[in-house]
PDB file of C-alpha atoms in Angstrom:
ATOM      1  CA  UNK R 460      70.423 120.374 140.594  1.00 87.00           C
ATOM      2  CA  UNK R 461      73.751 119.997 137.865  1.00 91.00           C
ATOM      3  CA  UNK R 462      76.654 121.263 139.629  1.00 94.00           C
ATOM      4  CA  UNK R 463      78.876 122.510 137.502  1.00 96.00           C
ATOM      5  CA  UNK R 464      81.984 124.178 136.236  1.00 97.00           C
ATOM      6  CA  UNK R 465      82.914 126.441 133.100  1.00 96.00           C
ATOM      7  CA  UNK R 466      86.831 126.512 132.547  1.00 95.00           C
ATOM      8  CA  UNK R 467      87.463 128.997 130.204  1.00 93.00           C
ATOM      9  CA  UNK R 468      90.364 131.779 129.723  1.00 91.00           C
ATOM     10  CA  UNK R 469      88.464 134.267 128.540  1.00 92.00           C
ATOM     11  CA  UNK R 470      85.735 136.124 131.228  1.00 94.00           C
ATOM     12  CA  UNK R 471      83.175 137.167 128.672  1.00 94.00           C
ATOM     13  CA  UNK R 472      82.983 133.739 127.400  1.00 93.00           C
ATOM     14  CA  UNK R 473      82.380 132.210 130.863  1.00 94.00           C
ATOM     15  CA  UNK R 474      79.986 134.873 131.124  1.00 94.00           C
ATOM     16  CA  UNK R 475      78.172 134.132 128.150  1.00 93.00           C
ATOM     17  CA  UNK R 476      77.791 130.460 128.941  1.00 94.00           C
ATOM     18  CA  UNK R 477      76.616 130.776 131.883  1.00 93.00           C
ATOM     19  CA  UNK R 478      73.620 133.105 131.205  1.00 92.00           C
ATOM     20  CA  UNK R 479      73.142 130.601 128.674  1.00 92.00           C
ATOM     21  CA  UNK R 480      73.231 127.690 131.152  1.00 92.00           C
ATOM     22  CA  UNK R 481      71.005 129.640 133.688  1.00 89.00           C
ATOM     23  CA  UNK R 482      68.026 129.446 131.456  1.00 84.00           C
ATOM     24  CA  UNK R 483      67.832 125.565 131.710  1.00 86.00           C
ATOM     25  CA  UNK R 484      64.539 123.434 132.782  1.00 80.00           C
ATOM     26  CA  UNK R 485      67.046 122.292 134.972  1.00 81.00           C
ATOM     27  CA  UNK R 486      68.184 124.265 137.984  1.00 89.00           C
ATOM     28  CA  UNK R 487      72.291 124.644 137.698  1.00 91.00           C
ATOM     29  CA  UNK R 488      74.848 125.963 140.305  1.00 94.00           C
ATOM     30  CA  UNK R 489      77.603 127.117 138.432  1.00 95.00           C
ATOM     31  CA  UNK R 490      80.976 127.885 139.019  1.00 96.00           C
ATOM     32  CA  UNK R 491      83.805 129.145 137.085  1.00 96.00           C
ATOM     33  CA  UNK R 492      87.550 128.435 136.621  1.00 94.00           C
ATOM     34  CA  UNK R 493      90.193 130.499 133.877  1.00 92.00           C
ATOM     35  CA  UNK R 494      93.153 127.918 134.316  1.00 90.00           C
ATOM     36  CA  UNK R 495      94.237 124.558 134.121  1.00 88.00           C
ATOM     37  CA  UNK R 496      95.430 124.805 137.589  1.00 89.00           C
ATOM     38  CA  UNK R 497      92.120 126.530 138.337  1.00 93.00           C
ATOM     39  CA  UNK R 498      90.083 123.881 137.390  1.00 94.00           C
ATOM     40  CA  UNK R 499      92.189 121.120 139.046  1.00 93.00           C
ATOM     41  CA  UNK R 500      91.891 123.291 142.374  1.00 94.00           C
ATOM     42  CA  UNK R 501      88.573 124.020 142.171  1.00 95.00           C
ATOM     43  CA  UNK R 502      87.588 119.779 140.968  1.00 95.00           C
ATOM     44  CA  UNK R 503      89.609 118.884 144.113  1.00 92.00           C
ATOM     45  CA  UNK R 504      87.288 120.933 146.547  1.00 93.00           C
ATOM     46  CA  UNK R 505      84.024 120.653 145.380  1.00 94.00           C
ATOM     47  CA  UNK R 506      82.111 117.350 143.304  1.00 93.00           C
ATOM     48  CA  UNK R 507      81.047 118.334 139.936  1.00 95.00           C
ATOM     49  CA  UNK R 508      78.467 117.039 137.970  1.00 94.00           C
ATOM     50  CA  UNK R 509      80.131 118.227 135.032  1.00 96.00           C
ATOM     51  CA  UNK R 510      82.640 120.203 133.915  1.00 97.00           C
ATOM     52  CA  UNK R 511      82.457 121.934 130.408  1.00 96.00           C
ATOM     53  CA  UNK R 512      86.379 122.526 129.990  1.00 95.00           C
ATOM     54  CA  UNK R 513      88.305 124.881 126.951  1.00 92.00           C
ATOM     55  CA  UNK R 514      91.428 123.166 126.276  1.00 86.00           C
ATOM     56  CA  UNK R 515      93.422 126.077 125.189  1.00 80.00           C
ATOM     57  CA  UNK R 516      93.698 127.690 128.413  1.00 81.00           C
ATOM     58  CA  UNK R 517      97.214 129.020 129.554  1.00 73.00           C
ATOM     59  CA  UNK R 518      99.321 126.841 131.134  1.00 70.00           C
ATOM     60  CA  UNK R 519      98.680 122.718 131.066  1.00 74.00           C
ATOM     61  CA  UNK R 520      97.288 121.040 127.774  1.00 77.00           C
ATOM     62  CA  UNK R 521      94.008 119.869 127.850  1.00 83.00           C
ATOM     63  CA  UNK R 522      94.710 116.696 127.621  1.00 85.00           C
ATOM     64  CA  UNK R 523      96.986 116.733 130.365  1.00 86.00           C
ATOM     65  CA  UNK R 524      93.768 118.215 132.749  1.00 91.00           C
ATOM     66  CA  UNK R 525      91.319 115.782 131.216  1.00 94.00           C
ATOM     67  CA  UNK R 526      94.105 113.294 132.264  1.00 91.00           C
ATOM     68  CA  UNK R 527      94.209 113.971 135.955  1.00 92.00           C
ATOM     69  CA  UNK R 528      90.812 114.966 136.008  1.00 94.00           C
ATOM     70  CA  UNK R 529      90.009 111.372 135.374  1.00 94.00           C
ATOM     71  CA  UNK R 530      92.724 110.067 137.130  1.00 93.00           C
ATOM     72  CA  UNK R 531      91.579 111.511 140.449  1.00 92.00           C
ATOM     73  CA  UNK R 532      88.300 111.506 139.800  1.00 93.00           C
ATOM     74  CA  UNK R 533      87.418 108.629 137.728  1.00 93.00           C
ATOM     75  CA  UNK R 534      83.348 109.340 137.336  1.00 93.00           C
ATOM     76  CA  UNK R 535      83.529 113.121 136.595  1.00 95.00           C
ATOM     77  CA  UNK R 536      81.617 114.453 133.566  1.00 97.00           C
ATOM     78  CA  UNK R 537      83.850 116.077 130.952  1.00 97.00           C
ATOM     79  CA  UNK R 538      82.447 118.235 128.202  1.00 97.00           C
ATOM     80  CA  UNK R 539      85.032 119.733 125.920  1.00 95.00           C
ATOM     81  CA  UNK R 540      83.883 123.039 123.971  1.00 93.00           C
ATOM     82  CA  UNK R 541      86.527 123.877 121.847  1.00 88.00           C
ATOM     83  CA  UNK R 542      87.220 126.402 119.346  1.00 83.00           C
ATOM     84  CA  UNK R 543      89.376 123.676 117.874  1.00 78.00           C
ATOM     85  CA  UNK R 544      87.913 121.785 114.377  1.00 74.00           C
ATOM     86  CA  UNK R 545      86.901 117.941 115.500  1.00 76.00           C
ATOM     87  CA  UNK R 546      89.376 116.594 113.044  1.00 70.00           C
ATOM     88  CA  UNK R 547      91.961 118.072 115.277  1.00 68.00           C
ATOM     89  CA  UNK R 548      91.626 117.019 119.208  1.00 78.00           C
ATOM     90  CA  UNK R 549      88.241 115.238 119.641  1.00 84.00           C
ATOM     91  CA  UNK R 550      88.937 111.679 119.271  1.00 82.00           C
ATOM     92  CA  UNK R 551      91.883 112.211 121.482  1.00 85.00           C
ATOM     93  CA  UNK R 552      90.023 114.137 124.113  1.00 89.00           C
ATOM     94  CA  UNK R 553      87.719 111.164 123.675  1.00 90.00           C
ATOM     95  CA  UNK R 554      89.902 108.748 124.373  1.00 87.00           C
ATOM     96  CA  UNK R 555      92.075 110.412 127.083  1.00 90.00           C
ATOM     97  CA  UNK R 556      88.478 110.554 129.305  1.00 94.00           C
ATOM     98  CA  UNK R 557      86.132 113.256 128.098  1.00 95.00           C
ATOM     99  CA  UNK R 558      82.416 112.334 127.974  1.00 95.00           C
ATOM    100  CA  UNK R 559      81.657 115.153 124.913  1.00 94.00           C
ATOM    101  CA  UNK R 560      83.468 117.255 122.089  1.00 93.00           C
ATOM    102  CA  UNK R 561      81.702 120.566 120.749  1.00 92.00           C
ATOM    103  CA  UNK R 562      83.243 123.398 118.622  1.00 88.00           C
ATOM    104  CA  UNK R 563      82.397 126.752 120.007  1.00 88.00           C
ATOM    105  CA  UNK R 564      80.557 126.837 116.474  1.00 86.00           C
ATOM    106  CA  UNK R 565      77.967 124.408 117.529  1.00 88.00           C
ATOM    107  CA  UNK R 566      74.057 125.791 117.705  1.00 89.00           C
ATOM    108  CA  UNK R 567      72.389 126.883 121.394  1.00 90.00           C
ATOM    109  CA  UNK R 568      70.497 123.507 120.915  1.00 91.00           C
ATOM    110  CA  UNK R 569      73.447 121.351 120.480  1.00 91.00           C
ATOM    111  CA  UNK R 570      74.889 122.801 123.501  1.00 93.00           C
ATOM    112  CA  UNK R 571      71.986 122.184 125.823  1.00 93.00           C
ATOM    113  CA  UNK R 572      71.592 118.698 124.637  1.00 93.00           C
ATOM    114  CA  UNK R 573      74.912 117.697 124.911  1.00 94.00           C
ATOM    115  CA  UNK R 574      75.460 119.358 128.892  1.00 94.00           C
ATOM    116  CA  UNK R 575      71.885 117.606 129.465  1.00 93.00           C
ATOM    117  CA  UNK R 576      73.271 114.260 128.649  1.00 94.00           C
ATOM    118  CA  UNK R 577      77.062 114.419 130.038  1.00 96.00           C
ATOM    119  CA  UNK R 578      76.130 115.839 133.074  1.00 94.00           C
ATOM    120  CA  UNK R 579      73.609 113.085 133.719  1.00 93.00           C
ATOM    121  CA  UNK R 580      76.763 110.151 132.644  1.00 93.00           C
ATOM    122  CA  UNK R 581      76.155 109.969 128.971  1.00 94.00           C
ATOM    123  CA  UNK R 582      78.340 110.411 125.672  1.00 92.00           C
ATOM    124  CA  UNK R 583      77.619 113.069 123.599  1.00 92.00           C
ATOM    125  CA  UNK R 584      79.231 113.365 120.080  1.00 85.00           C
ATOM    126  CA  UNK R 585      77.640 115.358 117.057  1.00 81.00           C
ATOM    127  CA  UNK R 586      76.736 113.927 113.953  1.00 77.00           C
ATOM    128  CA  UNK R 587      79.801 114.683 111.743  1.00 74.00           C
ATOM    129  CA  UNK R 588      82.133 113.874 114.998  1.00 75.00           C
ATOM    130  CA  UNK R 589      80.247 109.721 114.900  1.00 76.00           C
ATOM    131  CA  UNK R 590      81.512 109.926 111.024  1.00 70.00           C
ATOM    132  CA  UNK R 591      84.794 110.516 111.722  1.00 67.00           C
ATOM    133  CA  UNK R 592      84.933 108.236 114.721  1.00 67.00           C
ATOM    134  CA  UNK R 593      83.371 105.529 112.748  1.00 67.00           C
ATOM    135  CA  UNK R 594      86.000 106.565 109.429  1.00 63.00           C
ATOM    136  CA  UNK R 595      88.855 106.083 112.741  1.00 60.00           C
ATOM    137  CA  UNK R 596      87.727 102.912 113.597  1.00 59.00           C
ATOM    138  CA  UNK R 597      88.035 101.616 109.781  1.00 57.00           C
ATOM    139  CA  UNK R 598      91.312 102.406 109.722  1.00 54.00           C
ATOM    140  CA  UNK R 599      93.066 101.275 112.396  1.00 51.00           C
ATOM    141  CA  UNK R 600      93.965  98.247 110.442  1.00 48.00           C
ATOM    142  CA  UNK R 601      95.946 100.311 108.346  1.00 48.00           C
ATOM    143  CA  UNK R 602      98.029 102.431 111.356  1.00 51.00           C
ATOM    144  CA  UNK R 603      97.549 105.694 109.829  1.00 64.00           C
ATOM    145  CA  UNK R 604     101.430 107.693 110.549  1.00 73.00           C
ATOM    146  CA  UNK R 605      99.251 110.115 113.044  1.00 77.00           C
ATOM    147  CA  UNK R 606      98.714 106.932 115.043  1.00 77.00           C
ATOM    148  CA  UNK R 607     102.382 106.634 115.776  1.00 84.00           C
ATOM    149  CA  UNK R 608     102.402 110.000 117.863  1.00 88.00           C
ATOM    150  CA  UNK R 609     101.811 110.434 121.425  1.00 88.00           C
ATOM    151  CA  UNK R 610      99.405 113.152 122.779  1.00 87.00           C
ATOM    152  CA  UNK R 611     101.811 115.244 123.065  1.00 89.00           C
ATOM    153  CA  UNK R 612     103.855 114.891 119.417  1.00 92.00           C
ATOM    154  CA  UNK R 613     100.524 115.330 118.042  1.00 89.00           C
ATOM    155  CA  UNK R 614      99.702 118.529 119.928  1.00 87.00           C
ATOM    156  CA  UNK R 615     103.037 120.416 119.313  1.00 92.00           C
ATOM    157  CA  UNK R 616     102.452 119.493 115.500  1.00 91.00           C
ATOM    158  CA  UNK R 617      99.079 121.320 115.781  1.00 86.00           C
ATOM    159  CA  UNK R 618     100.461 124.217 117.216  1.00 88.00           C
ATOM    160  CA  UNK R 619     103.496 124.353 115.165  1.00 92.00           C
ATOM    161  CA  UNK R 620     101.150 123.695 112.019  1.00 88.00           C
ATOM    162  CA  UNK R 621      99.040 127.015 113.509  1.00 83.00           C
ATOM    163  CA  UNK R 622     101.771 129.447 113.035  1.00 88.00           C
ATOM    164  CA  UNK R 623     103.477 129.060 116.803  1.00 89.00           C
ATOM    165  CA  UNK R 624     107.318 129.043 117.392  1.00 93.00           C
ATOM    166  CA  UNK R 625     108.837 126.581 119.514  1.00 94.00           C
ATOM    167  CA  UNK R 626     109.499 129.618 122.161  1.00 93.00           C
ATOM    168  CA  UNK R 627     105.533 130.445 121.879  1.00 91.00           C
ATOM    169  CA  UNK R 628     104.556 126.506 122.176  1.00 90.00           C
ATOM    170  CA  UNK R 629     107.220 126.185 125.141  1.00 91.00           C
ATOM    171  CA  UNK R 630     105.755 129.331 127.027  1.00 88.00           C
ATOM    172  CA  UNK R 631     102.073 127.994 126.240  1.00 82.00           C
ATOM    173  CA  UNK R 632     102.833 124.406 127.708  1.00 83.00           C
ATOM    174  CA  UNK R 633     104.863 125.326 130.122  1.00 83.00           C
ATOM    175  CA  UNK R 634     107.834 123.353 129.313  1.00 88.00           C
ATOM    176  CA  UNK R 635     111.282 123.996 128.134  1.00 93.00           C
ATOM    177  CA  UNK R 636     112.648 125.204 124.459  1.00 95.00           C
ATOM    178  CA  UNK R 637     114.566 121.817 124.335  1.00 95.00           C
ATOM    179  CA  UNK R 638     111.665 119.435 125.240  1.00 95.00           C
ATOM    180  CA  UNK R 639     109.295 121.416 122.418  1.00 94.00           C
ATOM    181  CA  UNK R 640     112.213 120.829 120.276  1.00 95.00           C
ATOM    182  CA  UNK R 641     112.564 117.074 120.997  1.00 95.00           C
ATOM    183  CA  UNK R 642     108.845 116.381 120.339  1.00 95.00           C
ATOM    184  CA  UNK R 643     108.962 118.207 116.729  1.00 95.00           C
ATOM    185  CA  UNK R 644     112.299 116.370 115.882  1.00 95.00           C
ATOM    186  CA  UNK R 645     110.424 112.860 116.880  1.00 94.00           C
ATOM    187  CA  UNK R 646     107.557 114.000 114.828  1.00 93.00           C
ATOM    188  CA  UNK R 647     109.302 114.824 111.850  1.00 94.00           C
ATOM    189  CA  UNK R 648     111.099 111.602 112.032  1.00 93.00           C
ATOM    190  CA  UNK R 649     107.694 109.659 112.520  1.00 91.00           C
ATOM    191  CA  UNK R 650     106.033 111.466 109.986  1.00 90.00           C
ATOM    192  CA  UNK R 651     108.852 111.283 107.001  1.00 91.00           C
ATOM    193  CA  UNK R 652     108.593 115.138 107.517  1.00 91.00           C
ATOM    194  CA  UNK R 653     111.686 117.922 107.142  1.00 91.00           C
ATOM    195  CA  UNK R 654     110.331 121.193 108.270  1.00 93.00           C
ATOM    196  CA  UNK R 655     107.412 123.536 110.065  1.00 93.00           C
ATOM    197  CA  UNK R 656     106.055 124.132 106.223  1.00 92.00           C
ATOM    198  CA  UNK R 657     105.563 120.729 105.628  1.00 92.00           C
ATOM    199  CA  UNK R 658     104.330 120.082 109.018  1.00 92.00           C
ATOM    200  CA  UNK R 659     101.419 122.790 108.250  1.00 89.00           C
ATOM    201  CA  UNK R 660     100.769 121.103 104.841  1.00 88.00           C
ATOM    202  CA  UNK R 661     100.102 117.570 106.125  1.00 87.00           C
ATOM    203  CA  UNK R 662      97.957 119.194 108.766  1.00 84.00           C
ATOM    204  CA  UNK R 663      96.289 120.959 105.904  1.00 82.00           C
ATOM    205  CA  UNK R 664      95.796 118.001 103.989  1.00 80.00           C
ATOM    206  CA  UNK R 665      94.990 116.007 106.914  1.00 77.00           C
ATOM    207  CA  UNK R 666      91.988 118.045 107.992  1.00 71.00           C
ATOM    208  CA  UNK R 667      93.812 118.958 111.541  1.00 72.00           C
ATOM    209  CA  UNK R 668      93.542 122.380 111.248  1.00 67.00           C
ATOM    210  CA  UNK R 669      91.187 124.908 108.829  1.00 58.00           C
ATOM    211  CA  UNK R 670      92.661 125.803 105.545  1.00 53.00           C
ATOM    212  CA  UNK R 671      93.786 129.648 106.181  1.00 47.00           C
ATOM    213  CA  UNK R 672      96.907 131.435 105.128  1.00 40.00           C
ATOM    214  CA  UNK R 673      98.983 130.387 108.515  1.00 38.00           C
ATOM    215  CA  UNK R 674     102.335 132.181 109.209  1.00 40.00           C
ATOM    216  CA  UNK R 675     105.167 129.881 108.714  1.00 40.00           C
ATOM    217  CA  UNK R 676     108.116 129.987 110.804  1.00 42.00           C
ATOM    218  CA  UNK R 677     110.932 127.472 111.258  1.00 42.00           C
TER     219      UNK R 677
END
Protein backbone atom coordinates (compact mmCIF):
# COMPACT_ATOMS: atom_id res chain seq x y z
CA UNK A 1 0.00 0.00 0.00
CA UNK A 2 1.67 3.84 -1.05
CA UNK A 3 0.05 6.27 1.10
CA UNK A 4 -0.09 9.24 -0.37
CA UNK A 5 -0.88 12.87 -0.91
CA UNK A 6 -1.67 15.16 -4.07
CA UNK A 7 -1.21 18.98 -3.16
CA UNK A 8 -2.53 20.80 -5.81
CA UNK A 9 -4.66 24.22 -6.12
CA UNK A 10 -6.64 23.33 -8.67
CA UNK A 11 -9.60 20.37 -7.95
CA UNK A 12 -9.77 18.98 -11.44
CA UNK A 13 -6.14 18.48 -11.46
CA UNK A 14 -6.13 16.54 -8.15
CA UNK A 15 -8.87 14.80 -9.68
CA UNK A 16 -7.18 13.86 -12.67
CA UNK A 17 -4.15 12.50 -10.89
CA UNK A 18 -5.67 10.58 -8.86
CA UNK A 19 -7.78 8.48 -11.31
CA UNK A 20 -4.54 8.28 -12.84
CA UNK A 21 -2.82 7.01 -9.67
CA UNK A 22 -5.78 4.57 -8.92
CA UNK A 23 -4.97 2.44 -11.87
CA UNK A 24 -1.52 1.37 -10.41
CA UNK A 25 -0.24 -2.46 -9.95
CA UNK A 26 0.16 -1.03 -6.75
CA UNK A 27 -2.73 -0.48 -4.39
CA UNK A 28 -2.65 3.51 -3.29
CA UNK A 29 -4.67 5.37 -0.54
CA UNK A 30 -4.78 8.74 -1.57
CA UNK A 31 -5.44 11.86 -0.10
CA UNK A 32 -5.63 15.34 -1.19
CA UNK A 33 -4.50 18.81 -0.01
CA UNK A 34 -5.12 22.53 -2.14
CA UNK A 35 -2.68 24.61 0.18
CA UNK A 36 0.56 24.98 1.53
CA UNK A 37 -0.92 25.08 4.90
CA UNK A 38 -3.05 22.14 3.77
CA UNK A 39 -0.41 19.98 3.11
CA UNK A 40 1.64 20.86 6.24
CA UNK A 41 -1.67 20.02 8.29
CA UNK A 42 -2.52 17.15 6.68
CA UNK A 43 1.76 15.72 6.71
CA UNK A 44 1.52 16.45 10.47
CA UNK A 45 -1.49 13.99 11.06
CA UNK A 46 -1.04 11.25 8.97
CA UNK A 47 2.65 9.41 7.58
CA UNK A 48 2.97 9.65 3.94
CA UNK A 49 4.72 7.58 1.74
CA UNK A 50 4.90 10.27 -0.62
CA UNK A 51 3.72 13.35 -1.35
CA UNK A 52 3.48 14.61 -5.05
CA UNK A 53 3.41 18.50 -4.21
CA UNK A 54 2.58 21.71 -6.95
CA UNK A 55 4.67 24.46 -5.83
CA UNK A 56 2.58 27.25 -7.04
CA UNK A 57 -0.13 26.86 -4.68
CA UNK A 58 -1.52 30.06 -2.87
CA UNK A 59 0.03 31.09 -0.01
CA UNK A 60 3.79 29.65 1.09
CA UNK A 61 6.50 29.01 -1.71
CA UNK A 62 7.29 25.69 -2.42
CA UNK A 63 10.35 25.75 -1.30
CA UNK A 64 9.43 27.04 1.89
CA UNK A 65 6.88 23.63 2.31
CA UNK A 66 9.52 21.31 0.91
CA UNK A 67 11.62 23.06 3.67
CA UNK A 68 9.57 22.18 6.69
CA UNK A 69 8.36 19.22 5.17
CA UNK A 70 11.85 17.91 5.55
CA UNK A 71 12.58 19.63 8.49
CA UNK A 72 9.87 17.86 10.48
CA UNK A 73 9.87 15.01 8.74
CA UNK A 74 13.24 14.21 7.58
CA UNK A 75 12.42 10.70 5.54
CA UNK A 76 9.25 11.88 3.68
CA UNK A 77 9.06 11.30 -0.09
CA UNK A 78 8.76 14.51 -2.11
CA UNK A 79 7.73 14.49 -5.73
CA UNK A 80 7.45 17.90 -7.29
CA UNK A 81 5.08 18.12 -10.51
CA UNK A 82 5.35 21.40 -11.69
CA UNK A 83 4.06 23.33 -14.47
CA UNK A 84 7.30 25.21 -14.05
CA UNK A 85 10.28 24.52 -16.98
CA UNK A 86 13.29 22.43 -15.08
CA UNK A 87 15.68 25.20 -15.87
CA UNK A 88 13.66 27.23 -13.49
CA UNK A 89 13.07 25.50 -9.84
CA UNK A 90 14.27 21.85 -10.08
CA UNK A 91 17.74 21.87 -8.95
CA UNK A 92 16.62 24.05 -6.15
CA UNK A 93 13.69 21.92 -5.18
CA UNK A 94 16.40 19.29 -5.39
CA UNK A 95 18.52 20.60 -3.18
CA UNK A 96 16.11 22.15 -0.60
CA UNK A 97 14.83 18.16 -0.01
CA UNK A 98 12.64 16.91 -2.81
CA UNK A 99 13.24 13.30 -3.95
CA UNK A 100 11.78 14.11 -7.84
CA UNK A 101 11.09 17.10 -10.35
CA UNK A 102 8.43 16.55 -13.27
CA UNK A 103 6.78 19.22 -15.52
CA UNK A 104 3.10 18.72 -15.75
CA UNK A 105 4.24 18.10 -19.51
CA UNK A 106 5.86 14.86 -18.71
CA UNK A 107 4.21 11.46 -20.43
CA UNK A 108 1.64 9.02 -18.19
CA UNK A 109 4.78 6.70 -18.15
CA UNK A 110 7.16 9.12 -16.74
CA UNK A 111 4.77 9.85 -14.08
CA UNK A 112 4.20 6.32 -12.90
CA UNK A 113 7.83 5.58 -12.90
CA UNK A 114 8.91 8.38 -11.12
CA UNK A 115 5.88 8.02 -8.02
CA UNK A 116 6.98 4.16 -8.22
CA UNK A 117 10.48 5.00 -7.30
CA UNK A 118 10.10 8.13 -4.78
CA UNK A 119 7.54 6.64 -2.96
CA UNK A 120 9.62 3.53 -2.38
CA UNK A 121 12.98 6.17 -1.19
CA UNK A 122 14.52 6.68 -4.54
CA UNK A 123 15.57 9.81 -6.77
CA UNK A 124 13.88 10.33 -9.73
CA UNK A 125 15.11 12.95 -12.31
CA UNK A 126 14.32 12.81 -16.19
CA UNK A 127 16.77 12.61 -18.73
CA UNK A 128 17.18 16.29 -19.80
CA UNK A 129 16.84 17.30 -15.86
CA UNK A 130 20.54 14.71 -15.22
CA UNK A 131 21.96 17.11 -18.21
CA UNK A 132 21.41 20.07 -16.62
CA UNK A 133 22.35 18.81 -13.19
CA UNK A 134 25.48 17.39 -14.56
CA UNK A 135 26.02 21.06 -16.85
CA UNK A 136 25.41 22.61 -12.78
CA UNK A 137 27.89 20.64 -11.37
CA UNK A 138 30.59 21.81 -14.14
CA UNK A 139 30.15 25.04 -13.28
CA UNK A 140 30.29 25.62 -9.94
CA UNK A 141 33.90 26.42 -10.29
CA UNK A 142 32.98 29.33 -12.10
CA UNK A 143 30.02 30.79 -9.45
CA UNK A 144 27.59 31.49 -12.05
CA UNK A 145 25.78 35.30 -10.70
CA UNK A 146 22.41 33.02 -10.13
CA UNK A 147 24.51 31.25 -7.51
CA UNK A 148 24.79 34.38 -5.45
CA UNK A 149 20.89 34.46 -4.76
CA UNK A 150 19.07 32.92 -2.02
CA UNK A 151 15.85 30.84 -2.63
CA UNK A 152 14.01 33.43 -2.22
CA UNK A 153 15.92 36.36 -4.54
CA UNK A 154 15.78 33.78 -7.08
CA UNK A 155 12.05 33.11 -6.81
CA UNK A 156 10.82 36.79 -6.79
CA UNK A 157 13.10 37.21 -10.00
CA UNK A 158 11.05 34.37 -11.59
CA UNK A 159 7.94 35.83 -10.82
CA UNK A 160 8.85 39.30 -11.56
CA UNK A 161 10.50 37.94 -14.91
CA UNK A 162 6.70 36.22 -15.50
CA UNK A 163 4.87 39.41 -15.75
CA UNK A 164 3.90 39.77 -11.73
CA UNK A 165 3.99 43.15 -9.82
CA UNK A 166 5.54 43.41 -6.60
CA UNK A 167 1.78 43.85 -5.08
CA UNK A 168 0.82 40.43 -7.04
CA UNK A 169 4.24 38.60 -5.80
CA UNK A 170 3.59 40.11 -2.15
CA UNK A 171 -0.15 38.84 -2.10
CA UNK A 172 1.10 35.37 -3.66
CA UNK A 173 3.88 34.88 -0.90
CA UNK A 174 2.26 36.23 1.62
CA UNK A 175 4.62 38.83 2.65
CA UNK A 176 4.76 42.52 2.65
CA UNK A 177 5.19 45.16 -0.46
CA UNK A 178 8.50 46.27 1.26
CA UNK A 179 10.10 42.80 1.81
CA UNK A 180 9.19 41.87 -2.17
CA UNK A 181 10.80 45.11 -2.78
CA UNK A 182 13.99 44.44 -0.76
CA UNK A 183 14.59 41.03 -2.44
CA UNK A 184 14.32 42.62 -6.15
CA UNK A 185 16.60 45.60 -5.07
CA UNK A 186 19.29 42.82 -3.69
CA UNK A 187 18.81 41.01 -6.90
CA UNK A 188 19.35 43.71 -9.14
CA UNK A 189 22.38 44.65 -7.24
CA UNK A 190 23.70 40.93 -7.39
CA UNK A 191 22.90 40.54 -10.80
CA UNK A 192 24.45 44.03 -12.32
CA UNK A 193 20.69 44.43 -13.27
CA UNK A 194 18.53 48.00 -13.42
CA UNK A 195 14.98 47.09 -14.03
CA UNK A 196 11.90 44.32 -14.31
CA UNK A 197 12.74 44.35 -18.34
CA UNK A 198 16.05 43.36 -17.89
CA UNK A 199 15.23 41.05 -15.16
CA UNK A 200 12.81 39.14 -17.79
CA UNK A 201 15.63 39.22 -20.42
CA UNK A 202 18.32 37.47 -18.35
CA UNK A 203 15.64 35.02 -17.38
CA UNK A 204 15.00 34.70 -21.06
CA UNK A 205 18.42 34.21 -21.91
CA UNK A 206 19.05 32.15 -18.98
CA UNK A 207 16.52 29.46 -19.81
CA UNK A 208 14.45 30.27 -16.38
CA UNK A 209 11.40 30.82 -17.88
CA UNK A 210 9.83 29.90 -21.69
CA UNK A 211 10.40 32.45 -24.31
CA UNK A 212 6.72 34.11 -24.65
CA UNK A 213 5.73 37.70 -25.05
CA UNK A 214 5.54 38.38 -21.00
CA UNK A 215 3.89 41.66 -19.79
CA UNK A 216 6.42 43.97 -18.43
CA UNK A 217 5.74 46.09 -15.59
CA UNK A 218 8.10 48.05 -13.33
Amino acid sequence: MIRMLIADDHAIVREGLKQVLEEMDESVEIDEASSGQDVLGKVWEKDYDLVVLDIAMPGRSGLDIIKQLKSERPDLNILVLSMHPEEQYAVRMLKAGASGYLTKRCSLEELLEAVRKVSSGMKYVSASLVEKLASHLDRREEKPLLERLSDREYEVMCLIASGKTVKEIADELTLSIKTISTYRTRLLEKLGLSNNAQITQYSIQNRLIEPVFWRIRD
